[in-house]
JSON list of N, CA and C in Angstrom, two decimals:
[
{"chain": "K", "resi": 1247, "resn": "PHE", "atom": "N", "xyz": [-6.43, 26.84, -30.25]},
{"chain": "K", "resi": 1247, "resn": "PHE", "atom": "CA", "xyz": [-7.00, 26.12, -31.37]},
{"chain": "K", "resi": 1247, "resn": "PHE", "atom": "C", "xyz": [-6.70, 26.79, -32.68]},
{"chain": "K", "resi": 1248, "resn": "HIS", "atom": "N", "xyz": [-5.68, 27.66, -32.69]},
{"chain": "K", "resi": 1248, "resn": "HIS", "atom": "CA", "xyz": [-5.31, 28.33, -33.93]},
{"chain": "K", "resi": 1248, "resn": "HIS", "atom": "C", "xyz": [-4.90, 27.30, -34.96]},
{"chain": "K", "resi": 1249, "resn": "GLY", "atom": "N", "xyz": [-5.49, 27.36, -36.11]},
{"chain": "K", "resi": 1249, "resn": "GLY", "atom": "CA", "xyz": [-5.18, 26.44, -37.19]},
{"chain": "K", "resi": 1249, "resn": "GLY", "atom": "C", "xyz": [-5.93, 25.12, -37.12]},
{"chain": "K", "resi": 1250, "resn": "VAL", "atom": "N", "xyz": [-6.64, 24.87, -36.03]},
{"chain": "K", "resi": 1250, "resn": "VAL", "atom": "CA", "xyz": [-7.35, 23.60, -35.87]},
{"chain": "K", "resi": 1250, "resn": "VAL", "atom": "C", "xyz": [-8.39, 23.40, -36.95]},
{"chain": "K", "resi": 1251, "resn": "PHE", "atom": "N", "xyz": [-9.10, 24.45, -37.30]},
{"chain": "K", "resi": 1251, "resn": "PHE", "atom": "CA", "xyz": [-10.22, 24.30, -38.22]},
{"chain": "K", "resi": 1251, "resn": "PHE", "atom": "C", "xyz": [-9.80, 24.19, -39.67]},
{"chain": "K", "resi": 1252, "resn": "GLU", "atom": "N", "xyz": [-8.50, 24.17, -39.93]},
{"chain": "K", "resi": 1252, "resn": "GLU", "atom": "CA", "xyz": [-8.03, 23.86, -41.27]},
{"chain": "K", "resi": 1252, "resn": "GLU", "atom": "C", "xyz": [-8.09, 22.34, -41.47]},
{"chain": "K", "resi": 1253, "resn": "ASP", "atom": "N", "xyz": [-8.22, 21.60, -40.39]},
{"chain": "K", "resi": 1253, "resn": "ASP", "atom": "CA", "xyz": [-8.26, 20.14, -40.42]},
{"chain": "K", "resi": 1253, "resn": "ASP", "atom": "C", "xyz": [-9.70, 19.67, -40.29]},
{"chain": "K", "resi": 1254, "resn": "LYS", "atom": "N", "xyz": [-10.24, 19.16, -41.38]},
{"chain": "K", "resi": 1254, "resn": "LYS", "atom": "CA", "xyz": [-11.65, 18.71, -41.42]},
{"chain": "K", "resi": 1254, "resn": "LYS", "atom": "C", "xyz": [-11.91, 17.58, -40.42]},
{"chain": "K", "resi": 1255, "resn": "ASP", "atom": "N", "xyz": [-10.91, 16.73, -40.18]},
{"chain": "K", "resi": 1255, "resn": "ASP", "atom": "CA", "xyz": [-11.09, 15.63, -39.22]},
{"chain": "K", "resi": 1255, "resn": "ASP", "atom": "C", "xyz": [-11.28, 16.16, -37.80]},
{"chain": "K", "resi": 1256, "resn": "MET", "atom": "N", "xyz": [-10.57, 17.24, -37.46]},
{"chain": "K", "resi": 1256, "resn": "MET", "atom": "CA", "xyz": [-10.71, 17.83, -36.13]},
{"chain": "K", "resi": 1256, "resn": "MET", "atom": "C", "xyz": [-12.11, 18.40, -35.95]},
{"chain": "K", "resi": 1257, "resn": "ILE", "atom": "N", "xyz": [-12.64, 19.05, -36.96]},
{"chain": "K", "resi": 1257, "resn": "ILE", "atom": "CA", "xyz": [-14.00, 19.59, -36.90]},
{"chain": "K", "resi": 1257, "resn": "ILE", "atom": "C", "xyz": [-14.99, 18.45, -36.69]},
{"chain": "K", "resi": 1258, "resn": "LYS", "atom": "N", "xyz": [-14.79, 17.37, -37.43]},
{"chain": "K", "resi": 1258, "resn": "LYS", "atom": "CA", "xyz": [-15.67, 16.21, -37.32]},
{"chain": "K", "resi": 1258, "resn": "LYS", "atom": "C", "xyz": [-15.63, 15.63, -35.90]},
{"chain": "K", "resi": 1259, "resn": "CYS", "atom": "N", "xyz": [-14.44, 15.53, -35.33]},
{"chain": "K", "resi": 1259, "resn": "CYS", "atom": "CA", "xyz": [-14.29, 15.01, -33.96]},
{"chain": "K", "resi": 1259, "resn": "CYS", "atom": "C", "xyz": [-14.99, 15.91, -32.96]},
{"chain": "K", "resi": 1260, "resn": "MET", "atom": "N", "xyz": [-14.79, 17.20, -33.07]},
{"chain": "K", "resi": 1260, "resn": "MET", "atom": "CA", "xyz": [-15.41, 18.14, -32.14]},
{"chain": "K", "resi": 1260, "resn": "MET", "atom": "C", "xyz": [-16.92, 18.12, -32.28]},
{"chain": "K", "resi": 1261, "resn": "ALA", "atom": "N", "xyz": [-17.40, 18.04, -33.51]},
{"chain": "K", "resi": 1261, "resn": "ALA", "atom": "CA", "xyz": [-18.85, 18.02, -33.75]},
{"chain": "K", "resi": 1261, "resn": "ALA", "atom": "C", "xyz": [-19.47, 16.73, -33.22]},
{"chain": "K", "resi": 1262, "resn": "GLY", "atom": "N", "xyz": [-18.68, 15.66, -33.16]},
{"chain": "K", "resi": 1262, "resn": "GLY", "atom": "CA", "xyz": [-19.18, 14.38, -32.67]},
{"chain": "K", "resi": 1262, "resn": "GLY", "atom": "C", "xyz": [-19.09, 14.22, -31.16]},
{"chain": "K", "resi": 1263, "resn": "ALA", "atom": "N", "xyz": [-18.46, 15.17, -30.50]},
{"chain": "K", "resi": 1263, "resn": "ALA", "atom": "CA", "xyz": [-18.32, 15.10, -29.04]},
{"chain": "K", "resi": 1263, "resn": "ALA", "atom": "C", "xyz": [-19.66, 15.40, -28.37]},
{"chain": "K", "resi": 1264, "resn": "ASP", "atom": "N", "xyz": [-19.81, 14.95, -27.14]},
{"chain": "K", "resi": 1264, "resn": "ASP", "atom": "CA", "xyz": [-21.03, 15.26, -26.39]},
{"chain": "K", "resi": 1264, "resn": "ASP", "atom": "C", "xyz": [-21.14, 16.77, -26.15]},
{"chain": "K", "resi": 1265, "resn": "MET", "atom": "N", "xyz": [-19.99, 17.38, -25.86]},
{"chain": "K", "resi": 1265, "resn": "MET", "atom": "CA", "xyz": [-19.99, 18.81, -25.59]},
{"chain": "K", "resi": 1265, "resn": "MET", "atom": "C", "xyz": [-18.58, 19.36, -25.81]},
{"chain": "K", "resi": 1266, "resn": "VAL", "atom": "N", "xyz": [-18.49, 20.57, -26.30]},
{"chain": "K", "resi": 1266, "resn": "VAL", "atom": "CA", "xyz": [-17.23, 21.28, -26.45]},
{"chain": "K", "resi": 1266, "resn": "VAL", "atom": "C", "xyz": [-17.34, 22.55, -25.61]},
{"chain": "K", "resi": 1267, "resn": "MET", "atom": "N", "xyz": [-16.43, 22.72, -24.67]},
{"chain": "K", "resi": 1267, "resn": "MET", "atom": "CA", "xyz": [-16.47, 23.90, -23.80]},
{"chain": "K", "resi": 1267, "resn": "MET", "atom": "C", "xyz": [-15.58, 24.99, -24.38]},
{"chain": "K", "resi": 1268, "resn": "ALA", "atom": "N", "xyz": [-16.16, 26.17, -24.56]},
{"chain": "K", "resi": 1268, "resn": "ALA", "atom": "CA", "xyz": [-15.43, 27.31, -25.10]},
{"chain": "K", "resi": 1268, "resn": "ALA", "atom": "C", "xyz": [-15.19, 28.32, -23.98]},
{"chain": "K", "resi": 1269, "resn": "PRO", "atom": "N", "xyz": [-13.94, 28.73, -23.74]},
{"chain": "K", "resi": 1269, "resn": "PRO", "atom": "CA", "xyz": [-13.64, 29.62, -22.63]},
{"chain": "K", "resi": 1269, "resn": "PRO", "atom": "C", "xyz": [-14.02, 31.09, -22.86]},
{"chain": "K", "resi": 1270, "resn": "THR", "atom": "N", "xyz": [-14.31, 31.46, -24.11]},
{"chain": "K", "resi": 1270, "resn": "THR", "atom": "CA", "xyz": [-14.72, 32.84, -24.40]},
{"chain": "K", "resi": 1270, "resn": "THR", "atom": "C", "xyz": [-15.94, 32.82, -25.32]},
{"chain": "K", "resi": 1271, "resn": "ARG", "atom": "N", "xyz": [-16.68, 33.91, -25.31]},
{"chain": "K", "resi": 1271, "resn": "ARG", "atom": "CA", "xyz": [-17.83, 34.01, -26.21]},
{"chain": "K", "resi": 1271, "resn": "ARG", "atom": "C", "xyz": [-17.36, 33.97, -27.66]},
{"chain": "K", "resi": 1272, "resn": "TRP", "atom": "N", "xyz": [-16.19, 34.59, -27.91]},
{"chain": "K", "resi": 1272, "resn": "TRP", "atom": "CA", "xyz": [-15.63, 34.59, -29.26]},
{"chain": "K", "resi": 1272, "resn": "TRP", "atom": "C", "xyz": [-15.35, 33.16, -29.71]},
{"chain": "K", "resi": 1273, "resn": "ALA", "atom": "N", "xyz": [-14.70, 32.35, -28.85]},
{"chain": "K", "resi": 1273, "resn": "ALA", "atom": "CA", "xyz": [-14.38, 30.97, -29.21]},
{"chain": "K", "resi": 1273, "resn": "ALA", "atom": "C", "xyz": [-15.65, 30.17, -29.45]},
{"chain": "K", "resi": 1274, "resn": "ASN", "atom": "N", "xyz": [-16.66, 30.37, -28.61]},
{"chain": "K", "resi": 1274, "resn": "ASN", "atom": "CA", "xyz": [-17.92, 29.66, -28.78]},
{"chain": "K", "resi": 1274, "resn": "ASN", "atom": "C", "xyz": [-18.55, 30.00, -30.14]},
{"chain": "K", "resi": 1275, "resn": "SER", "atom": "N", "xyz": [-18.56, 31.26, -30.47]},
{"chain": "K", "resi": 1275, "resn": "SER", "atom": "CA", "xyz": [-19.09, 31.69, -31.77]},
{"chain": "K", "resi": 1275, "resn": "SER", "atom": "C", "xyz": [-18.27, 31.12, -32.91]},
{"chain": "K", "resi": 1276, "resn": "TYR", "atom": "N", "xyz": [-16.96, 31.13, -32.76]},
{"chain": "K", "resi": 1276, "resn": "TYR", "atom": "CA", "xyz": [-16.06, 30.60, -33.78]},
{"chain": "K", "resi": 1276, "resn": "TYR", "atom": "C", "xyz": [-16.34, 29.12, -34.01]},
{"chain": "K", "resi": 1277, "resn": "PHE", "atom": "N", "xyz": [-16.43, 28.35, -32.91]},
{"chain": "K", "resi": 1277, "resn": "PHE", "atom": "CA", "xyz": [-16.73, 26.93, -33.03]},
{"chain": "K", "resi": 1277, "resn": "PHE", "atom": "C", "xyz": [-18.04, 26.71, -33.78]},
{"chain": "K", "resi": 1278, "resn": "GLN", "atom": "N", "xyz": [-19.09, 27.41, -33.35]},
{"chain": "K", "resi": 1278, "resn": "GLN", "atom": "CA", "xyz": [-20.40, 27.22, -33.95]},
{"chain": "K", "resi": 1278, "resn": "GLN", "atom": "C", "xyz": [-20.42, 27.63, -35.42]},
{"chain": "K", "resi": 1279, "resn": "ASN", "atom": "N", "xyz": [-19.70, 28.68, -35.76]},
{"chain": "K", "resi": 1279, "resn": "ASN", "atom": "CA", "xyz": [-19.62, 29.11, -37.16]},
{"chain": "K", "resi": 1279, "resn": "ASN", "atom": "C", "xyz": [-18.87, 28.12, -38.04]},
{"chain": "K", "resi": 1280, "resn": "HIS", "atom": "N", "xyz": [-18.12, 27.21, -37.41]},
{"chain": "K", "resi": 1280, "resn": "HIS", "atom": "CA", "xyz": [-17.37, 26.20, -38.16]},
{"chain": "K", "resi": 1280, "resn": "HIS", "atom": "C", "xyz": [-17.99, 24.81, -38.03]},
{"chain": "K", "resi": 1281, "resn": "GLY", "atom": "N", "xyz": [-19.27, 24.77, -37.65]},
{"chain": "K", "resi": 1281, "resn": "GLY", "atom": "CA", "xyz": [-19.99, 23.51, -37.64]},
{"chain": "K", "resi": 1281, "resn": "GLY", "atom": "C", "xyz": [-19.97, 22.72, -36.36]},
{"chain": "K", "resi": 1282, "resn": "VAL", "atom": "N", "xyz": [-19.42, 23.30, -35.29]},
{"chain": "K", "resi": 1282, "resn": "VAL", "atom": "CA", "xyz": [-19.40, 22.62, -33.99]},
{"chain": "K", "resi": 1282, "resn": "VAL", "atom": "C", "xyz": [-20.56, 23.20, -33.18]},
{"chain": "K", "resi": 1283, "resn": "ASN", "atom": "N", "xyz": [-21.75, 22.66, -33.38]},
{"chain": "K", "resi": 1283, "resn": "ASN", "atom": "CA", "xyz": [-22.96, 23.22, -32.78]},
{"chain": "K", "resi": 1283, "resn": "ASN", "atom": "C", "xyz": [-23.21, 22.77, -31.35]},
{"chain": "K", "resi": 1284, "resn": "ASN", "atom": "N", "xyz": [-22.36, 21.88, -30.84]},
{"chain": "K", "resi": 1284, "resn": "ASN", "atom": "CA", "xyz": [-22.52, 21.38, -29.48]},
{"chain": "K", "resi": 1284, "resn": "ASN", "atom": "C", "xyz": [-21.59, 22.09, -28.49]},
{"chain": "K", "resi": 1285, "resn": "SER", "atom": "N", "xyz": [-21.13, 23.29, -28.85]},
{"chain": "K", "resi": 1285, "resn": "SER", "atom": "CA", "xyz": [-20.24, 24.02, -27.95]},
{"chain": "K", "resi": 1285, "resn": "SER", "atom": "C", "xyz": [-21.07, 24.92, -27.03]},
{"chain": "K", "resi": 1286, "resn": "ILE", "atom": "N", "xyz": [-20.52, 25.09, -25.82]},
{"chain": "K", "resi": 1286, "resn": "ILE", "atom": "CA", "xyz": [-21.15, 25.99, -24.85]},
{"chain": "K", "resi": 1286, "resn": "ILE", "atom": "C", "xyz": [-20.09, 26.95, -24.32]},
{"chain": "K", "resi": 1287, "resn": "TYR", "atom": "N", "xyz": [-20.52, 28.11, -23.96]},
{"chain": "K", "resi": 1287, "resn": "TYR", "atom": "CA", "xyz": [-19.64, 29.11, -23.37]},
{"chain": "K", "resi": 1287, "resn": "TYR", "atom": "C", "xyz": [-19.49, 28.77, -21.89]},
{"chain": "K", "resi": 1288, "resn": "ALA", "atom": "N", "xyz": [-18.26, 28.46, -21.48]},
{"chain": "K", "resi": 1288, "resn": "ALA", "atom": "CA", "xyz": [-17.95, 28.12, -20.08]},
{"chain": "K", "resi": 1288, "resn": "ALA", "atom": "C", "xyz": [-16.68, 28.85, -19.70]},
{"chain": "K", "resi": 1289, "resn": "PRO", "atom": "N", "xyz": [-16.80, 30.09, -19.21]},
{"chain": "K", "resi": 1289, "resn": "PRO", "atom": "CA", "xyz": [-15.60, 30.90, -18.94]},
{"chain": "K", "resi": 1289, "resn": "PRO", "atom": "C", "xyz": [-14.74, 30.30, -17.82]},
{"chain": "K", "resi": 1290, "resn": "TYR", "atom": "N", "xyz": [-13.44, 30.55, -17.93]},
{"chain": "K", "resi": 1290, "resn": "TYR", "atom": "CA", "xyz": [-12.54, 30.16, -16.85]},
{"chain": "K", "resi": 1290, "resn": "TYR", "atom": "C", "xyz": [-12.91, 30.99, -15.64]},
{"chain": "K", "resi": 1291, "resn": "SER", "atom": "N", "xyz": [-13.03, 30.37, -14.50]},
{"chain": "K", "resi": 1291, "resn": "SER", "atom": "CA", "xyz": [-13.37, 31.15, -13.30]},
{"chain": "K", "resi": 1291, "resn": "SER", "atom": "C", "xyz": [-12.96, 30.39, -12.05]},
{"chain": "K", "resi": 1292, "resn": "VAL", "atom": "N", "xyz": [-12.99, 31.10, -10.94]},
{"chain": "K", "resi": 1292, "resn": "VAL", "atom": "CA", "xyz": [-12.66, 30.54, -9.64]},
{"chain": "K", "resi": 1292, "resn": "VAL", "atom": "C", "xyz": [-13.73, 31.01, -8.67]},
{"chain": "K", "resi": 1293, "resn": "ASP", "atom": "N", "xyz": [-14.21, 30.12, -7.82]},
{"chain": "K", "resi": 1293, "resn": "ASP", "atom": "CA", "xyz": [-15.19, 30.48, -6.80]},
{"chain": "K", "resi": 1293, "resn": "ASP", "atom": "C", "xyz": [-14.43, 31.15, -5.65]},
{"chain": "K", "resi": 1294, "resn": "THR", "atom": "N", "xyz": [-14.46, 32.48, -5.62]},
{"chain": "K", "resi": 1294, "resn": "THR", "atom": "CA", "xyz": [-13.70, 33.22, -4.60]},
{"chain": "K", "resi": 1294, "resn": "THR", "atom": "C", "xyz": [-14.31, 33.14, -3.21]},
{"chain": "K", "resi": 1295, "resn": "SER", "atom": "N", "xyz": [-15.49, 32.53, -3.07]},
{"chain": "K", "resi": 1295, "resn": "SER", "atom": "CA", "xyz": [-16.01, 32.30, -1.74]},
{"chain": "K", "resi": 1295, "resn": "SER", "atom": "C", "xyz": [-15.34, 31.08, -1.11]},
{"chain": "K", "resi": 1296, "resn": "ILE", "atom": "N", "xyz": [-14.71, 30.25, -1.94]},
{"chain": "K", "resi": 1296, "resn": "ILE", "atom": "CA", "xyz": [-14.00, 29.06, -1.45]},
{"chain": "K", "resi": 1296, "resn": "ILE", "atom": "C", "xyz": [-12.49, 29.27, -1.49]},
{"chain": "K", "resi": 1297, "resn": "PHE", "atom": "N", "xyz": [-11.98, 29.77, -2.62]},
{"chain": "K", "resi": 1297, "resn": "PHE", "atom": "CA", "xyz": [-10.55, 29.93, -2.81]},
{"chain": "K", "resi": 1297, "resn": "PHE", "atom": "C", "xyz": [-10.14, 31.37, -2.58]},
{"chain": "K", "resi": 1298, "resn": "LYS", "atom": "N", "xyz": [-9.24, 31.58, -1.63]},
{"chain": "K", "resi": 1298, "resn": "LYS", "atom": "CA", "xyz": [-8.76, 32.92, -1.29]},
{"chain": "K", "resi": 1298, "resn": "LYS", "atom": "C", "xyz": [-7.24, 32.90, -1.22]},
{"chain": "K", "resi": 1299, "resn": "PRO", "atom": "N", "xyz": [-6.60, 34.04, -1.48]},
{"chain": "K", "resi": 1299, "resn": "PRO", "atom": "CA", "xyz": [-5.14, 34.09, -1.38]},
{"chain": "K", "resi": 1299, "resn": "PRO", "atom": "C", "xyz": [-4.68, 33.80, 0.05]},
{"chain": "K", "resi": 1300, "resn": "LEU", "atom": "N", "xyz": [-3.56, 33.11, 0.16]},
{"chain": "K", "resi": 1300, "resn": "LEU", "atom": "CA", "xyz": [-2.97, 32.86, 1.47]},
{"chain": "K", "resi": 1300, "resn": "LEU", "atom": "C", "xyz": [-2.20, 34.09, 1.93]},
{"chain": "K", "resi": 1301, "resn": "LYS", "atom": "N", "xyz": [-1.99, 34.17, 3.22]},
{"chain": "K", "resi": 1301, "resn": "LYS", "atom": "CA", "xyz": [-1.16, 35.27, 3.73]},
{"chain": "K", "resi": 1301, "resn": "LYS", "atom": "C", "xyz": [0.27, 35.03, 3.28]},
{"chain": "K", "resi": 1302, "resn": "LYS", "atom": "N", "xyz": [0.93, 36.11, 2.93]},
{"chain": "K", "resi": 1302, "resn": "LYS", "atom": "CA", "xyz": [2.30, 36.02, 2.45]},
{"chain": "K", "resi": 1302, "resn": "LYS", "atom": "C", "xyz": [3.21, 35.60, 3.61]},
{"chain": "K", "resi": 1303, "resn": "ILE", "atom": "N", "xyz": [4.01, 34.55, 3.39]},
{"chain": "K", "resi": 1303, "resn": "ILE", "atom": "CA", "xyz": [4.86, 34.06, 4.47]},
{"chain": "K", "resi": 1303, "resn": "ILE", "atom": "C", "xyz": [6.35, 34.25, 4.17]},
{"chain": "K", "resi": 1304, "resn": "SER", "atom": "N", "xyz": [6.68, 34.75, 3.00]},
{"chain": "K", "resi": 1304, "resn": "SER", "atom": "CA", "xyz": [8.08, 35.00, 2.69]},
{"chain": "K", "resi": 1304, "resn": "SER", "atom": "C", "xyz": [8.19, 36.28, 1.87]},
{"chain": "K", "resi": 1305, "resn": "GLY", "atom": "N", "xyz": [9.42, 36.71, 1.70]},
{"chain": "K", "resi": 1305, "resn": "GLY", "atom": "CA", "xyz": [9.64, 37.93, 0.93]},
{"chain": "K", "resi": 1305, "resn": "GLY", "atom": "C", "xyz": [9.87, 37.67, -0.54]},
{"chain": "K", "resi": 1306, "resn": "THR", "atom": "N", "xyz": [9.66, 36.44, -0.99]},
{"chain": "K", "resi": 1306, "resn": "THR", "atom": "CA", "xyz": [9.90, 36.12, -2.40]},
{"chain": "K", "resi": 1306, "resn": "THR", "atom": "C", "xyz": [8.67, 36.41, -3.23]},
{"chain": "K", "resi": 1307, "resn": "PHE", "atom": "N", "xyz": [8.92, 36.68, -4.49]},
{"chain": "K", "resi": 1307, "resn": "PHE", "atom": "CA", "xyz": [7.85, 36.94, -5.45]},
{"chain": "K", "resi": 1307, "resn": "PHE", "atom": "C", "xyz": [7.71, 35.69, -6.30]},
{"chain": "K", "resi": 1308, "resn": "GLU", "atom": "N", "xyz": [6.53, 35.10, -6.34]},
{"chain": "K", "resi": 1308, "resn": "GLU", "atom": "CA", "xyz": [6.31, 33.87, -7.09]},
{"chain": "K", "resi": 1308, "resn": "GLU", "atom": "C", "xyz": [5.28, 34.11, -8.19]},
{"chain": "K", "resi": 1309, "resn": "VAL", "atom": "N", "xyz": [5.53, 33.48, -9.33]},
{"chain": "K", "resi": 1309, "resn": "VAL", "atom": "CA", "xyz": [4.62, 33.60, -10.47]},
{"chain": "K", "resi": 1309, "resn": "VAL", "atom": "C", "xyz": [4.25, 32.20, -10.93]},
{"chain": "K", "resi": 1310, "resn": "LEU", "atom": "N", "xyz": [2.99, 31.99, -11.19]},
{"chain": "K", "resi": 1310, "resn": "LEU", "atom": "CA", "xyz": [2.52, 30.72, -11.73]},
{"chain": "K", "resi": 1310, "resn": "LEU", "atom": "C", "xyz": [1.94, 31.01, -13.11]},
{"chain": "K", "resi": 1311, "resn": "PHE", "atom": "N", "xyz": [2.41, 30.26, -14.10]},
{"chain": "K", "resi": 1311, "resn": "PHE", "atom": "CA", "xyz": [1.88, 30.38, -15.45]},
{"chain": "K", "resi": 1311, "resn": "PHE", "atom": "C", "xyz": [1.28, 29.04, -15.83]},
{"chain": "K", "resi": 1312, "resn": "VAL", "atom": "N", "xyz": [0.05, 29.05, -16.29]},
{"chain": "K", "resi": 1312, "resn": "VAL", "atom": "CA", "xyz": [-0.59, 27.83, -16.77]},
{"chain": "K", "resi": 1312, "resn": "VAL", "atom": "C", "xyz": [-1.02, 28.09, -18.20]},
{"chain": "K", "resi": 1313, "resn": "GLY", "atom": "N", "xyz": [-0.43, 27.39, -19.12]},
{"chain": "K", "resi": 1313, "resn": "GLY", "atom": "CA", "xyz": [-0.75, 27.58, -20.52]},
{"chain": "K", "resi": 1313, "resn": "GLY", "atom": "C", "xyz": [0.35, 27.05, -21.41]},
{"chain": "K", "resi": 1314, "resn": "ARG", "atom": "N", "xyz": [0.14, 27.18, -22.70]},
{"chain": "K", "resi": 1314, "resn": "ARG", "atom": "CA", "xyz": [1.16, 26.74, -23.65]},
{"chain": "K", "resi": 1314, "resn": "ARG", "atom": "C", "xyz": [2.25, 27.78, -23.75]},
{"chain": "K", "resi": 1315, "resn": "LEU", "atom": "N", "xyz": [3.47, 27.33, -23.94]},
{"chain": "K", "resi": 1315, "resn": "LEU", "atom": "CA", "xyz": [4.58, 28.25, -24.17]},
{"chain": "K", "resi": 1315, "resn": "LEU", "atom": "C", "xyz": [4.63, 28.53, -25.66]},
{"chain": "K", "resi": 1316, "resn": "CYS", "atom": "N", "xyz": [3.99, 29.63, -26.05]},
{"chain": "K", "resi": 1316, "resn": "CYS", "atom": "CA", "xyz": [3.96, 30.00, -27.46]},
{"chain": "K", "resi": 1316, "resn": "CYS", "atom": "C", "xyz": [4.08, 31.51, -27.57]},
{"chain": "K", "resi": 1317, "resn": "PHE", "atom": "N", "xyz": [4.40, 31.95, -28.74]},
{"chain": "K", "resi": 1317, "resn": "PHE", "atom": "CA", "xyz": [4.70, 33.36, -28.98]},
{"chain": "K", "resi": 1317, "resn": "PHE", "atom": "C", "xyz": [3.60, 34.30, -28.49]},
{"chain": "K", "resi": 1318, "resn": "TYR", "atom": "N", "xyz": [2.37, 34.05, -28.86]},
{"chain": "K", "resi": 1318, "resn": "TYR", "atom": "CA", "xyz": [1.31, 35.02, -28.60]},
{"chain": "K", "resi": 1318, "resn": "TYR", "atom": "C", "xyz": [0.87, 35.07, -27.14]},
{"chain": "K", "resi": 1319, "resn": "LYS", "atom": "N", "xyz": [1.41, 34.20, -26.28]},
{"chain": "K", "resi": 1319, "resn": "LYS", "atom": "CA", "xyz": [1.12, 34.29, -24.85]},
{"chain": "K", "resi": 1319, "resn": "LYS", "atom": "C", "xyz": [1.98, 35.36, -24.17]},
{"chain": "K", "resi": 1320, "resn": "GLY", "atom": "N", "xyz": [3.07, 35.78, -24.84]},
{"chain": "K", "resi": 1320, "resn": "GLY", "atom": "CA", "xyz": [3.91, 36.86, -24.31]},
{"chain": "K", "resi": 1320, "resn": "GLY", "atom": "C", "xyz": [4.86, 36.45, -23.21]},
{"chain": "K", "resi": 1321, "resn": "ILE", "atom": "N", "xyz": [5.17, 35.17, -23.09]},
{"chain": "K", "resi": 1321, "resn": "ILE", "atom": "CA", "xyz": [6.05, 34.69, -22.03]},
{"chain": "K", "resi": 1321, "resn": "ILE", "atom": "C", "xyz": [7.45, 35.27, -22.17]},
{"chain": "K", "resi": 1322, "resn": "LYS", "atom": "N", "xyz": [7.96, 35.31, -23.38]},
{"chain": "K", "resi": 1322, "resn": "LYS", "atom": "CA", "xyz": [9.30, 35.85, -23.60]},
{"chain": "K", "resi": 1322, "resn": "LYS", "atom": "C", "xyz": [9.38, 37.30, -23.11]},
{"chain": "K", "resi": 1323, "resn": "GLN", "atom": "N", "xyz": [8.38, 38.10, -23.45]},
{"chain": "K", "resi": 1323, "resn": "GLN", "atom": "CA", "xyz": [8.37, 39.49, -23.03]},
{"chain": "K", "resi": 1323, "resn": "GLN", "atom": "C", "xyz": [8.27, 39.61, -21.50]},
{"chain": "K", "resi": 1324, "resn": "PHE", "atom": "N", "xyz": [7.47, 38.74, -20.89]},
{"chain": "K", "resi": 1324, "resn": "PHE", "atom": "CA", "xyz": [7.34, 38.74, -19.44]},
{"chain": "K", "resi": 1324, "resn": "PHE", "atom": "C", "xyz": [8.68, 38.41, -18.77]},
{"chain": "K", "resi": 1325, "resn": "LEU", "atom": "N", "xyz": [9.35, 37.38, -19.26]},
{"chain": "K", "resi": 1325, "resn": "LEU", "atom": "CA", "xyz": [10.64, 37.00, -18.67]},
{"chain": "K", "resi": 1325, "resn": "LEU", "atom": "C", "xyz": [11.68, 38.10, -18.85]},
{"chain": "K", "resi": 1326, "resn": "LEU", "atom": "N", "xyz": [11.68, 38.73, -20.00]},
{"chain": "K", "resi": 1326, "resn": "LEU", "atom": "CA", "xyz": [12.61, 39.84, -20.22]},
{"chain": "K", "resi": 1326, "resn": "LEU", "atom": "C", "xyz": [12.29, 41.00, -19.28]},
{"chain": "K", "resi": 1327, "resn": "ALA", "atom": "N", "xyz": [11.04, 41.27, -19.05]},
{"chain": "K", "resi": 1327, "resn": "ALA", "atom": "CA", "xyz": [10.64, 42.36, -18.14]},
{"chain": "K", "resi": 1327, "resn": "ALA", "atom": "C", "xyz": [11.03, 42.04, -16.71]},
{"chain": "K", "resi": 1328, "resn": "MET", "atom": "N", "xyz": [11.01, 40.77, -16.33]},
{"chain": "K", "resi": 1328, "resn": "MET", "atom": "CA", "xyz": [11.36, 40.37, -14.97]},
{"chain": "K", "resi": 1328, "resn": "MET", "atom": "C", "xyz": [12.83, 40.60, -14.67]},
{"chain": "K", "resi": 1329, "resn": "GLU", "atom": "N", "xyz": [13.68, 40.55, -15.71]},
{"chain": "K", "resi": 1329, "resn": "GLU", "atom": "CA", "xyz": [15.11, 40.81, -15.50]},
{"chain": "K", "resi": 1329, "resn": "GLU", "atom": "C", "xyz": [15.32, 42.20, -14.95]}
]
């Protein structure tokens, strides 16, 4: 949401939503400080009593990335390190 709050219409939309979920305490505080009082802190998580790693069945190394491909995620540095 970098740069989102420079747009007054986006703030208005978020404030008008039933709920805005913030993945970090910092984001929740940031939202609320910018007039989005309907935000709640809802951290990303996985129920490890249900979801467990599978046994490795091959010798390959697999990586899953879920997120935007942008500079501050460090994807370029990760790919360079993998070489």
